[in-house]
mmCIF file of C-alpha atoms in Angstrom:
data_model
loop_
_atom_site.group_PDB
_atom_site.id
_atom_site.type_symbol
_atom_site.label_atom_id
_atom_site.label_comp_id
_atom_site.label_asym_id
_atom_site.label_seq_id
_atom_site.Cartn_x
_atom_site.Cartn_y
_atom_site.Cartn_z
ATOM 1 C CA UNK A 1 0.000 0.000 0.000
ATOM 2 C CA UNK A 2 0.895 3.304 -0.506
ATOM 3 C CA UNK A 3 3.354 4.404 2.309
ATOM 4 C CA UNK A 4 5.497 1.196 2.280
ATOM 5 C CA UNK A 5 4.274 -1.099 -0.506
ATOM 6 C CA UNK A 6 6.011 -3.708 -1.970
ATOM 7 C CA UNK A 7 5.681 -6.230 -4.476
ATOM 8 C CA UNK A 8 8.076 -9.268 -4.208
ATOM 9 C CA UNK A 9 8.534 -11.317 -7.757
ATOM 10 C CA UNK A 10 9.454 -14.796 -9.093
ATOM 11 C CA UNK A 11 12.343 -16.225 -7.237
ATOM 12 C CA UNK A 12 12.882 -19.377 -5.753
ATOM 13 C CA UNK A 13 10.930 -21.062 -2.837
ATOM 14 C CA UNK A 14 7.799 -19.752 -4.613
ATOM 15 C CA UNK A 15 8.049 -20.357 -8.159
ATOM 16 C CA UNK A 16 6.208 -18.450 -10.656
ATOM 17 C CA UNK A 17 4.757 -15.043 -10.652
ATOM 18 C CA UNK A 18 5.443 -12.175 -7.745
ATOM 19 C CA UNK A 19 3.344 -10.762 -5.157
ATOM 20 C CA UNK A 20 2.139 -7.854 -4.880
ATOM 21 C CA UNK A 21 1.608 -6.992 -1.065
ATOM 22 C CA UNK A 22 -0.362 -3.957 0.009
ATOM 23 C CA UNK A 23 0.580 -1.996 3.045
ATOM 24 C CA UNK A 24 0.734 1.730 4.311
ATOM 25 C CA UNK A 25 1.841 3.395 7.214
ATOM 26 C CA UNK A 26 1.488 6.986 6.424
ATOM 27 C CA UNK A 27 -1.746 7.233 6.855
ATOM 28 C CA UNK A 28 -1.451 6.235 10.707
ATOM 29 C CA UNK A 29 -1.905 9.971 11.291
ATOM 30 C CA UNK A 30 -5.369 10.823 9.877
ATOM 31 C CA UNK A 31 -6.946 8.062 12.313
ATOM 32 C CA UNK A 32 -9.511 10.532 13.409
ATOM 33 C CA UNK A 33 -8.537 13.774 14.165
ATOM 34 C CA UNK A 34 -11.059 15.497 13.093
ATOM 35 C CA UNK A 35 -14.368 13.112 14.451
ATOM 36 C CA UNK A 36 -16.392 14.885 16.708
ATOM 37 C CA UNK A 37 -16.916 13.070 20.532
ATOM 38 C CA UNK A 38 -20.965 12.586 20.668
ATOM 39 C CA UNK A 39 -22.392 13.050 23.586
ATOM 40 C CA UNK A 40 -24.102 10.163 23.578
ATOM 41 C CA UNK A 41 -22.318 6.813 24.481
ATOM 42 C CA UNK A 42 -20.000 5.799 22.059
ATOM 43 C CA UNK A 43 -19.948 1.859 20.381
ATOM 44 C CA UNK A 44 -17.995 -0.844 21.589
ATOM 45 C CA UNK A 45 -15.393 -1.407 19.248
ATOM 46 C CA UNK A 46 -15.041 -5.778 18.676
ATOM 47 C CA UNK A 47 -15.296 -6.007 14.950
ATOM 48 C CA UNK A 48 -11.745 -4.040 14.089
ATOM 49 C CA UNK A 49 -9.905 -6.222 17.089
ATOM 50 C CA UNK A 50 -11.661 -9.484 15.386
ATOM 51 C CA UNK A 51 -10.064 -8.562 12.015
ATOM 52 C CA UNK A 52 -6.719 -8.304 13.484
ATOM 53 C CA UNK A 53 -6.850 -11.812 15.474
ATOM 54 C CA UNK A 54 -8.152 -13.116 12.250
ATOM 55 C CA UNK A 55 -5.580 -11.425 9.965
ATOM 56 C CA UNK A 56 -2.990 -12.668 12.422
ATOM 57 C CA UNK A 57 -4.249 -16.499 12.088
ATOM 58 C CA UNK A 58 -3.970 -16.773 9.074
ATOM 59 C CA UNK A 59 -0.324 -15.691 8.886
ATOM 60 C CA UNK A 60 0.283 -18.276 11.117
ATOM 61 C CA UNK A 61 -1.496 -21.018 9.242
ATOM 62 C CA UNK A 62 0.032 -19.493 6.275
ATOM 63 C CA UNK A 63 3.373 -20.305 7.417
ATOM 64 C CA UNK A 64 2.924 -23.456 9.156
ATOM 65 C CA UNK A 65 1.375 -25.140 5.470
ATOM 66 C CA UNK A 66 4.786 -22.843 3.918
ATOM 67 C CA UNK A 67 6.983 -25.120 6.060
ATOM 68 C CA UNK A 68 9.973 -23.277 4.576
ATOM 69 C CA UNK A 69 12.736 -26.245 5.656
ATOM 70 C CA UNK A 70 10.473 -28.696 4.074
ATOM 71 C CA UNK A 71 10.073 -27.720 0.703
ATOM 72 C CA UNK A 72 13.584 -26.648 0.438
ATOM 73 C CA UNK A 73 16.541 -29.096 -0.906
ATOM 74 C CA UNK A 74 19.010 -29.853 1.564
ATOM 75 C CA UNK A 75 21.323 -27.431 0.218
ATOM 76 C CA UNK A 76 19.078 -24.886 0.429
ATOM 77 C CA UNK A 77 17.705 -25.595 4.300
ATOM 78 C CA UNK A 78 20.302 -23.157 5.393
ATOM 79 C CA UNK A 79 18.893 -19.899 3.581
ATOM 80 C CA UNK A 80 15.663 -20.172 5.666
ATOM 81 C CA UNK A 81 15.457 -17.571 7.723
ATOM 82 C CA UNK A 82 14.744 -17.944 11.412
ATOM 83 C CA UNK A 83 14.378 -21.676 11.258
ATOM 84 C CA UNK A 84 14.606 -21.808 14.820
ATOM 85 C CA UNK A 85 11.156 -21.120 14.379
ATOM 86 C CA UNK A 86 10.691 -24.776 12.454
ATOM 87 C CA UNK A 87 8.157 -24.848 10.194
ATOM 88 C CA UNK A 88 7.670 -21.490 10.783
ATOM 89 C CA UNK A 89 10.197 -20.146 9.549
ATOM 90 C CA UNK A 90 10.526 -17.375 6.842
ATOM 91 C CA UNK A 91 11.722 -17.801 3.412
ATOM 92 C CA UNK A 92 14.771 -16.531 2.308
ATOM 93 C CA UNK A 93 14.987 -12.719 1.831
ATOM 94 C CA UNK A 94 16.376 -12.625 -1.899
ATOM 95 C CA UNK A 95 12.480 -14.600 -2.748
ATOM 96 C CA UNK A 96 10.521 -12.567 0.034
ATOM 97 C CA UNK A 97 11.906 -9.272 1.972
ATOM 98 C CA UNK A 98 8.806 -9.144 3.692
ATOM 99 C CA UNK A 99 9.672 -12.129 5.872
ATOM 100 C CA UNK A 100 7.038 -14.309 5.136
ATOM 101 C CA UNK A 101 6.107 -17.523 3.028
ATOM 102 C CA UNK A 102 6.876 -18.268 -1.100
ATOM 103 C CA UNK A 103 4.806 -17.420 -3.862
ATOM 104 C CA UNK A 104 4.061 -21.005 -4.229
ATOM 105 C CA UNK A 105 1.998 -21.012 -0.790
ATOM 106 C CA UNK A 106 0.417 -17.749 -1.235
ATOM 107 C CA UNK A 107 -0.749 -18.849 -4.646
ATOM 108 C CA UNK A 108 -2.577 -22.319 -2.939
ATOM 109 C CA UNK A 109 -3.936 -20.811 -0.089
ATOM 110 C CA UNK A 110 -6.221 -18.243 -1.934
ATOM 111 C CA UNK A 111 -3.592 -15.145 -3.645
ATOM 112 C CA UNK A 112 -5.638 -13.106 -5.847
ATOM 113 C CA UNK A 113 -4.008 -14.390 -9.778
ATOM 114 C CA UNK A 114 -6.320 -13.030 -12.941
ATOM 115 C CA UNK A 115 -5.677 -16.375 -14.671
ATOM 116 C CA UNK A 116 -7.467 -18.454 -11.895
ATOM 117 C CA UNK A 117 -10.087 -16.035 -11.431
ATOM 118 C CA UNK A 118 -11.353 -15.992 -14.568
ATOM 119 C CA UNK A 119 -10.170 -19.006 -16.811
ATOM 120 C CA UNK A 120 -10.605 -21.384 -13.394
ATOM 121 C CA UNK A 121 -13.820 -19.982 -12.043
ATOM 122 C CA UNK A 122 -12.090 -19.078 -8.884
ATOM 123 C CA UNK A 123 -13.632 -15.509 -7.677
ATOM 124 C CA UNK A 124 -13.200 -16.709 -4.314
ATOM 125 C CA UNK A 125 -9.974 -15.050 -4.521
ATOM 126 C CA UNK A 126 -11.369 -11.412 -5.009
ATOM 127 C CA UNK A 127 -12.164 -12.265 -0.756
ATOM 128 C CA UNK A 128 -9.531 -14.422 0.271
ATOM 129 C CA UNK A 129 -6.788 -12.435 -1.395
ATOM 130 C CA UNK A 130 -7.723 -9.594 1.104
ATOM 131 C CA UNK A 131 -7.283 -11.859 4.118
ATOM 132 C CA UNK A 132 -3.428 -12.961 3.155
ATOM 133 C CA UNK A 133 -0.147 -11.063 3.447
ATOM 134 C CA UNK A 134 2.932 -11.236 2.316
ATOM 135 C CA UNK A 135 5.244 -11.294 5.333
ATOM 136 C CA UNK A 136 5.086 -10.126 9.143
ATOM 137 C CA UNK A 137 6.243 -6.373 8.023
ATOM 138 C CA UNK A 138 3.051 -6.583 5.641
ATOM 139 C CA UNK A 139 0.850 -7.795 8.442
ATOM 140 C CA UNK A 140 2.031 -5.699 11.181
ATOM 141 C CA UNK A 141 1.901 -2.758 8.750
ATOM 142 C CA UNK A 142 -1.372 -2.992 8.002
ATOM 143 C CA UNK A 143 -3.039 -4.456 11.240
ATOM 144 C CA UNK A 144 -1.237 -0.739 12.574
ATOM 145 C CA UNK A 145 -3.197 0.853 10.198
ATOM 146 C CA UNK A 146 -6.510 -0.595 10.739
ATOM 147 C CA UNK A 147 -6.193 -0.478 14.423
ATOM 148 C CA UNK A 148 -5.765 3.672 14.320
ATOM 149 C CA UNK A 149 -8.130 4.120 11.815
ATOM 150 C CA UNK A 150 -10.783 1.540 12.149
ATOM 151 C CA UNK A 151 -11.540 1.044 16.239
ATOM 152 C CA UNK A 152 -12.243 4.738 16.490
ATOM 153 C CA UNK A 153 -14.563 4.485 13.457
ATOM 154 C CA UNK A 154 -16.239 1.452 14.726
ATOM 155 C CA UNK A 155 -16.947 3.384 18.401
ATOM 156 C CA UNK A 156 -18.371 6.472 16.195
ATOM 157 C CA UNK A 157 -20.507 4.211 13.711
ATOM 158 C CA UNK A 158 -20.882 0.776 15.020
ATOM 159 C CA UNK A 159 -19.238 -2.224 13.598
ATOM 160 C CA UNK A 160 -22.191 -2.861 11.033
ATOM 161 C CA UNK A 161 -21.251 0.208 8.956
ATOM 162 C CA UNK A 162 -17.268 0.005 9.688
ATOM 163 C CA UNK A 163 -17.827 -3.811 8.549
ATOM 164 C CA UNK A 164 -19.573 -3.383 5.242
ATOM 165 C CA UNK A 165 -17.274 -0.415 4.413
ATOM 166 C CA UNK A 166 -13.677 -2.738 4.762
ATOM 167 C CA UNK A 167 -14.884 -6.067 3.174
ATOM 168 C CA UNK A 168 -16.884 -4.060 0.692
ATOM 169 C CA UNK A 169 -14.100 -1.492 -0.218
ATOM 170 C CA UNK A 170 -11.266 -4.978 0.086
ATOM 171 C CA UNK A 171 -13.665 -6.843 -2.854
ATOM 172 C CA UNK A 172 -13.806 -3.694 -4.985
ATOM 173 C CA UNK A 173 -9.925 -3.629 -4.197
ATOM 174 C CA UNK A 174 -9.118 -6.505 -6.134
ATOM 175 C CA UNK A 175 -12.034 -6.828 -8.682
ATOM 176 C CA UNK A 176 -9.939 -3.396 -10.191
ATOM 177 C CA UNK A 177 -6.199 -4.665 -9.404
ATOM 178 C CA UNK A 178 -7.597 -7.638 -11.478
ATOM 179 C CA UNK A 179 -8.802 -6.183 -14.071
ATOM 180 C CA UNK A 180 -5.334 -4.347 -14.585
ATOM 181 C CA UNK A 181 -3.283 -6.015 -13.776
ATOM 182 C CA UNK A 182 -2.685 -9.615 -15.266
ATOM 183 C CA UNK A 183 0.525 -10.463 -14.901
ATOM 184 C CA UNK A 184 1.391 -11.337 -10.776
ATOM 185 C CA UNK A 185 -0.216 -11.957 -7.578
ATOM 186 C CA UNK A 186 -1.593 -9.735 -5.124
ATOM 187 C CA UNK A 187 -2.378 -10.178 -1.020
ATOM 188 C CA UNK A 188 -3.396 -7.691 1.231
ATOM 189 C CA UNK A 189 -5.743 -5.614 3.114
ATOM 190 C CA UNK A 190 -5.371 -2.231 1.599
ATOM 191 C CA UNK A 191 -7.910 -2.117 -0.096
ATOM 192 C CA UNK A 192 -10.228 -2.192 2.763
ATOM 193 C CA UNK A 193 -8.028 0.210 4.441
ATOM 194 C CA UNK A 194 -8.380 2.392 1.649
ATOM 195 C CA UNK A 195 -11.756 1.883 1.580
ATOM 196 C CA UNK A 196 -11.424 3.110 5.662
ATOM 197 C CA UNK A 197 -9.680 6.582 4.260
ATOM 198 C CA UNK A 198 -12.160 7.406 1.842
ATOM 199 C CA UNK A 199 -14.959 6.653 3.839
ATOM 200 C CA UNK A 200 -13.225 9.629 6.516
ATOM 201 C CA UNK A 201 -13.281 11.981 3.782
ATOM 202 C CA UNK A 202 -16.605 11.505 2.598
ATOM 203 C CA UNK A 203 -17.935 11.598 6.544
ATOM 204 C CA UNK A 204 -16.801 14.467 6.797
ATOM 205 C CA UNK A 205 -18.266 16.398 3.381
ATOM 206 C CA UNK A 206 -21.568 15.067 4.514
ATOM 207 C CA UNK A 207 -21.824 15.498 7.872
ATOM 208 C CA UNK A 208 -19.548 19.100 7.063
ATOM 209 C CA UNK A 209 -22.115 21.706 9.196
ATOM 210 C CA UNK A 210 -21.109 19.576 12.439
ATOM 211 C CA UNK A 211 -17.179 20.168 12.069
ATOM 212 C CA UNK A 212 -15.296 22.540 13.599
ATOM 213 C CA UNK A 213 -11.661 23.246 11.674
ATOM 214 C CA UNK A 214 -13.460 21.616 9.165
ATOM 215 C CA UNK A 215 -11.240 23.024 6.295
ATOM 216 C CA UNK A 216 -8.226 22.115 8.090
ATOM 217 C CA UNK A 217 -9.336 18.419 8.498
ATOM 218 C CA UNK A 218 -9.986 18.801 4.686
ATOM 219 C CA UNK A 219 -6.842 19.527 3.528
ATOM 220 C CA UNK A 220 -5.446 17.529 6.361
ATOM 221 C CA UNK A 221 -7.329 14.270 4.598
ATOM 222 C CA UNK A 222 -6.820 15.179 1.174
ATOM 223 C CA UNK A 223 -2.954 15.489 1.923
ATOM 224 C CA UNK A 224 -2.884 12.160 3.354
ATOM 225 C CA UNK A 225 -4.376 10.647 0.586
ATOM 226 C CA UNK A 226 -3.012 12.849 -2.851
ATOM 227 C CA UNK A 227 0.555 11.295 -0.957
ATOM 228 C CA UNK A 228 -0.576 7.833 -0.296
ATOM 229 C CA UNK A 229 -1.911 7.316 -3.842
ATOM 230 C CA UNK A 230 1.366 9.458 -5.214
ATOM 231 C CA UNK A 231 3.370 6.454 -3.140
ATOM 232 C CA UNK A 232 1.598 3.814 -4.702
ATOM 233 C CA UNK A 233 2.883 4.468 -8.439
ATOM 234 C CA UNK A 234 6.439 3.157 -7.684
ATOM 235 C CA UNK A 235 7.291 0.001 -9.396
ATOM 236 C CA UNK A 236 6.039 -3.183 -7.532
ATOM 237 C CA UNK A 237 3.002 -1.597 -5.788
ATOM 238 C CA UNK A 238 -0.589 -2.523 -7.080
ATOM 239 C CA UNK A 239 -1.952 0.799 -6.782
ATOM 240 C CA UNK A 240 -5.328 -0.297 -8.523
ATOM 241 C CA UNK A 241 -6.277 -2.356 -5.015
ATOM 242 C CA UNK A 242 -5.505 0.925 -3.338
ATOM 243 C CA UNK A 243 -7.633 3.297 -6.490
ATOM 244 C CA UNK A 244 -10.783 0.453 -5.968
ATOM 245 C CA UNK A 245 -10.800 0.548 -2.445
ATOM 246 C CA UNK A 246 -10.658 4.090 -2.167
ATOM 247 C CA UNK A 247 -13.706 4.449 -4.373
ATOM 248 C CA UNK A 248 -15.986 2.448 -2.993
ATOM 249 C CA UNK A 249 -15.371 3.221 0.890
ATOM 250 C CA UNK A 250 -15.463 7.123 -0.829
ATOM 251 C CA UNK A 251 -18.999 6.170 -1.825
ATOM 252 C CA UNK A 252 -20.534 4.253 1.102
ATOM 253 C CA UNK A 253 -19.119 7.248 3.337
ATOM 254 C CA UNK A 254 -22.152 8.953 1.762
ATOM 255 C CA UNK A 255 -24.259 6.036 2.001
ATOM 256 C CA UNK A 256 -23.687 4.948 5.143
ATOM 257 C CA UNK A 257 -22.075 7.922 7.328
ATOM 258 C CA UNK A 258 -24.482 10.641 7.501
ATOM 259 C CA UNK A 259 -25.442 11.709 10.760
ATOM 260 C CA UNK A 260 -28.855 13.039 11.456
ATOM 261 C CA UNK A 261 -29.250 17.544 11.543
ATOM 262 C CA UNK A 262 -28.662 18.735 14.508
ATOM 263 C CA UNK A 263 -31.412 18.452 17.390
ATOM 264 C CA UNK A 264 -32.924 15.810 15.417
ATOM 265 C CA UNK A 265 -32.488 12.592 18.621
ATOM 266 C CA UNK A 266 -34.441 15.259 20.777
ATOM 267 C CA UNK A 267 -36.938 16.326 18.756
ATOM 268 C CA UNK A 268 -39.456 14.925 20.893
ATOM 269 C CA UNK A 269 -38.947 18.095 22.957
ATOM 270 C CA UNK A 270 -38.994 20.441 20.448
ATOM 271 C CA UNK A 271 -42.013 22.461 18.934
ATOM 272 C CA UNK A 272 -43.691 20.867 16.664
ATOM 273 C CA UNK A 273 -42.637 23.140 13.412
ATOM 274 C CA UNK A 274 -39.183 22.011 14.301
ATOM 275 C CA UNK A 275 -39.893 18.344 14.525
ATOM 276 C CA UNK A 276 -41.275 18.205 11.582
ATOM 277 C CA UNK A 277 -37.939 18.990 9.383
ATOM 278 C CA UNK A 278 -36.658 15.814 8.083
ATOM 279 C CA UNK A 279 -33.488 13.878 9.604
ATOM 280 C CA UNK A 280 -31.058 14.553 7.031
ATOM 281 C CA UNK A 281 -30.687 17.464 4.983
ATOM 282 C CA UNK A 282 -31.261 17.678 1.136
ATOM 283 C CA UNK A 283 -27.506 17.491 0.308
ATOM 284 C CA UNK A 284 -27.154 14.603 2.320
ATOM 285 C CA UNK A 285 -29.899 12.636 0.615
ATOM 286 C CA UNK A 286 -28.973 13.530 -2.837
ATOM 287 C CA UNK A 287 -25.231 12.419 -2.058
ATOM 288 C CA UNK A 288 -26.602 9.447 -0.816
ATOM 289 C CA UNK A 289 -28.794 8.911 -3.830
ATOM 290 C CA UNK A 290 -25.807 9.224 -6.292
ATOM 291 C CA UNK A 291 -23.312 7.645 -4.425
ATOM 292 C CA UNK A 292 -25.744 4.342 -4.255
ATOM 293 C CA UNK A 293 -26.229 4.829 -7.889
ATOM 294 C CA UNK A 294 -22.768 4.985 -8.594
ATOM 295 C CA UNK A 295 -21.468 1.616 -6.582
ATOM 296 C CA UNK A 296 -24.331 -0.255 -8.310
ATOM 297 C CA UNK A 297 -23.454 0.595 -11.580
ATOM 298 C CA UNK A 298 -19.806 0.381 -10.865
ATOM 299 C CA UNK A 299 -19.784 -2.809 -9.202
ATOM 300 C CA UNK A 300 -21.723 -4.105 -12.108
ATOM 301 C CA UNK A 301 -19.928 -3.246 -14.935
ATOM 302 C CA UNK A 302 -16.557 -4.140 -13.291
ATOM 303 C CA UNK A 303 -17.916 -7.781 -12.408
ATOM 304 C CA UNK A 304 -18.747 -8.388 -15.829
ATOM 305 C CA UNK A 305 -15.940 -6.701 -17.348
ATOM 306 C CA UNK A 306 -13.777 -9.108 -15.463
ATOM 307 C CA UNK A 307 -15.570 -12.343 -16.152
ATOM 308 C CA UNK A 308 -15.446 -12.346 -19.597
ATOM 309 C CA UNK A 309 -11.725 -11.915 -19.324
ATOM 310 C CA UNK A 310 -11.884 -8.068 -20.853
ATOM 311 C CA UNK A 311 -8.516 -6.311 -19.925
ATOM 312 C CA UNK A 312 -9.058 -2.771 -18.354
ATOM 313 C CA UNK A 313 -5.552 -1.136 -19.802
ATOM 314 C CA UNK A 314 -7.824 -2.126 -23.121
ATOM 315 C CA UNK A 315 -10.482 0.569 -22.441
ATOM 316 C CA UNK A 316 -7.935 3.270 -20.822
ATOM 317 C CA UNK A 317 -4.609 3.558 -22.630
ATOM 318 C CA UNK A 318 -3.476 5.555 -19.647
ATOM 319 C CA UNK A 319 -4.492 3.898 -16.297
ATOM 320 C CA UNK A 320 -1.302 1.514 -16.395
ATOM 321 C CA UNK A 321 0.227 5.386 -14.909
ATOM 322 C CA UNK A 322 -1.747 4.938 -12.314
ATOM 323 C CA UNK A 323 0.184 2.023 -10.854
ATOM 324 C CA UNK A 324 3.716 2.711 -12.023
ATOM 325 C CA UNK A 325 5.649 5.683 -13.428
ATOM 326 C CA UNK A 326 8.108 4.489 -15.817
ATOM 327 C CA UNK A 327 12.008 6.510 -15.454
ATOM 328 C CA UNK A 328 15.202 6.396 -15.796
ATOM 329 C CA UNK A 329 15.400 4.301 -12.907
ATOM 330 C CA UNK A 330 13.037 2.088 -13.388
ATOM 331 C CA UNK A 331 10.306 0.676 -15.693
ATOM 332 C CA UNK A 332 6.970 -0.801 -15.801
ATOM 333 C CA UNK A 333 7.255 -3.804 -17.719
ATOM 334 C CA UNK A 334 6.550 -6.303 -15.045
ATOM 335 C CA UNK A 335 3.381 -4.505 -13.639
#
C-alpha cells in the first residue's frame, strides 16, 4: 500500500509469478482527528480487534502449510530464515523481503491471480486475497493501520457500517487490481483500508455543518491521501487495489455515514414546526442517492468486465500510470 508497498517477484521457494503486497503506514496519522466526541455513548469497538486476530491467524497457518525447511533441498535448508522457528520459519529474503512464506503457498492458499479467477472460475480469490499477506512487516503494517483508523470508526458508527465499508471497499480492491493487472499476484488488506480513508473523507463532506476546523481536516485528509496514492505508483506496488478501495469506501461514506441535523435525537422536545424537518438534509440525501447509484453501476460493470476476461488497460490507454511511473530508474514492464 501506498506508504510502504512492496511487491516481491518470481524467485525461488515460490516459483512463478510475484506478489504484490499492500501496506501503508502513512496514513497512521489521519486516524480521526477530526471526528467529533458525541455526547451520547460511544460503540464498543469488537469487529476491528476481530479482524486483526483473524488477519494474524492466518499468517500463522500461512506459514505453518509454507513449512519453509520442508520444501527446500538440503542445500538450500540453510537460507531459511529464522528456522529456529521450524516450520515457521521465513523464506529466504532474496524470494521474500517481507519475511514471510513463497509465492508457491500464497498462490494455494487463496492469492488473488487473474488467470485463476477468470479461466478457473475461482472468484473466491477477489475475498480471500484480502485476508493474506505477504510477510510479518506486511501484516504488522497494516493491522497498525486498521487499528488507528478503524476502532475509532467502529466506536463512532458501530461495527455494522465500519464492517460493510472494509470487506466491501477490500472486494472492490481486487475486482480493479484484477482487471489491470494480469501479470502477478496480489495479497493484502489495503484495499479495505483504503476503503477506511475514503470513507473519513466523505464523513466528513456530509456530515460538514457539524465540524469545527473543518477546512483544516480537509486539507489535512486530502494530503494524506493525494501522498498515499502518489506512493503507490512506484514500481512493484498494485496501486489499482488501493484506487478500488478508495472508491468504494469514498462512496458508502455517503451512504452509510451521515449523521442526522442537529437536534434531530431530541426532537421529541422540540415544537412541533421544528420536529417536523426531516433527519437529514437535502444534500445529504442527494449524495446518498448518487453515491448508491454509482457503486451499483460500478460494481456491475466491473464484475462483468472481469468475467469475460476483458482487460481494463484495453479501455484506458493511460491507467497503467496509475500504478507505475516508468524513469530512468526504473520501468513498468513487469506490472
Amino acid at each position: 500500500m501506498p506508504g510502504d508497498d512492496i511487491e516481491r517477484r518470481g524467485g525461488g521457494g515460490g516459483g512463478g509469478g510475484g506478489v504484490k503486497s499492500r501496506t501503508n503506514n502513512s496514513y497512521l496519522s489521519s486516524s480521526s482527528s477530526y471526528l467529533i466526541e458525541d455526547k451520547e455513548s460511544q460503540w464498543t469497538s469488537w469487529l476491528v480487534p476481530m479482524f486483526v486476530v483473524a488477519n494474524v491467524a492466518v499468517f500463522i497457518v500461512v506459514m505453518a502449510i509454507n513449512n519453509c525447511p520442508k520444501h527446500f533441498h538440503s542445500r538450500l535448508e540453510g537460507k531459511c530464515v529464522a528456522r529456529f522457528l521450524g516450520r515457521f520459519s521465513f523464506e529466504p529474503l532474496r524470494d521474500n523481503p517481507l519475511f514471510g512464506p513463497s509465492s508457491a503457498t500464497l498462490k494455494k492458499l487463496g492469492a488473488l491471480e487473474w488467470e485463476k479467477v477468470v479461466h478457473k472460475h475461482q472468484g473466491w480469490r477477489l475475498v480471500t486475497c484480502v485476508w493474506l499477506h505477504a510477510g510479518i512487516i506486511h501484516l504488522l503494517a497494516n493491522m497498525l493501520c486498521l487499528v488507528f483508523i478503524g476502532i475509532r470508526l467502529e466506536q463512532q458508527f458501530g461495527f455494522v457500517r465500519i464492517g460493510i465499508i472494509y470487506l466491501l471497499s477490500g472486494f472492490s480492491g481486487s475486482v480493479l487490481s484484477s482487471l489491470f493487472i494480469w501479470n502477478s499476484i496480489s495479497v493484502g488488506a489495503s484495499g479495505a483500508l483504503f476503503g477506511l480513508l475514503g470513507a473519513m473523507l466523505s464523513e466528513l463532506i456530509t456530515n460538514w455543518t457539524i465540524y469545527t476546523y473543518k477546512a483544516a481536516a480537509l486539507f489535512t485528509l486530502l494530503v494524506i491521501v493525494a501522498i498515499n496514492l502518489a506512493i503507490g505508483i512506484l514500481p512493484h506496488v498494485d496501486n489499482f487495489a488501493h484506487i478500488g478501495g478508495f472508491l468504494v469506501g469514498f462512496l458508502l461514506g455517503f451512504v452509510l455515514l451521515p449523521r442526522p441535523r442537529y437536534g434531530w435525537l431530541e426532537r421529541q422536545n422540540l415544537p412541533a414546526s421544528v420536529s417536523d424537518k426531516s433527519k437529514y438534509k437535502t444534500y445529504q440525501y442527494v449524495l446518498w442517492l448518487v453515491s448508491l447509484i454509482l457503486l451499483i453501476a460500478g460494481f456491475i460493470v466491473a464484475l462483468v468486465m472481469l468475467f469475460r476476461g476483458e482487460n481494463g488497460n484495453d479501455h484506458c490507454h493511460w491507467c497503467h500510470y496509475l500504478s507505475c511511473v516508468p524513469t530512468s530508474r526504473w520501468n513498468c514492464d513487469e506490472n
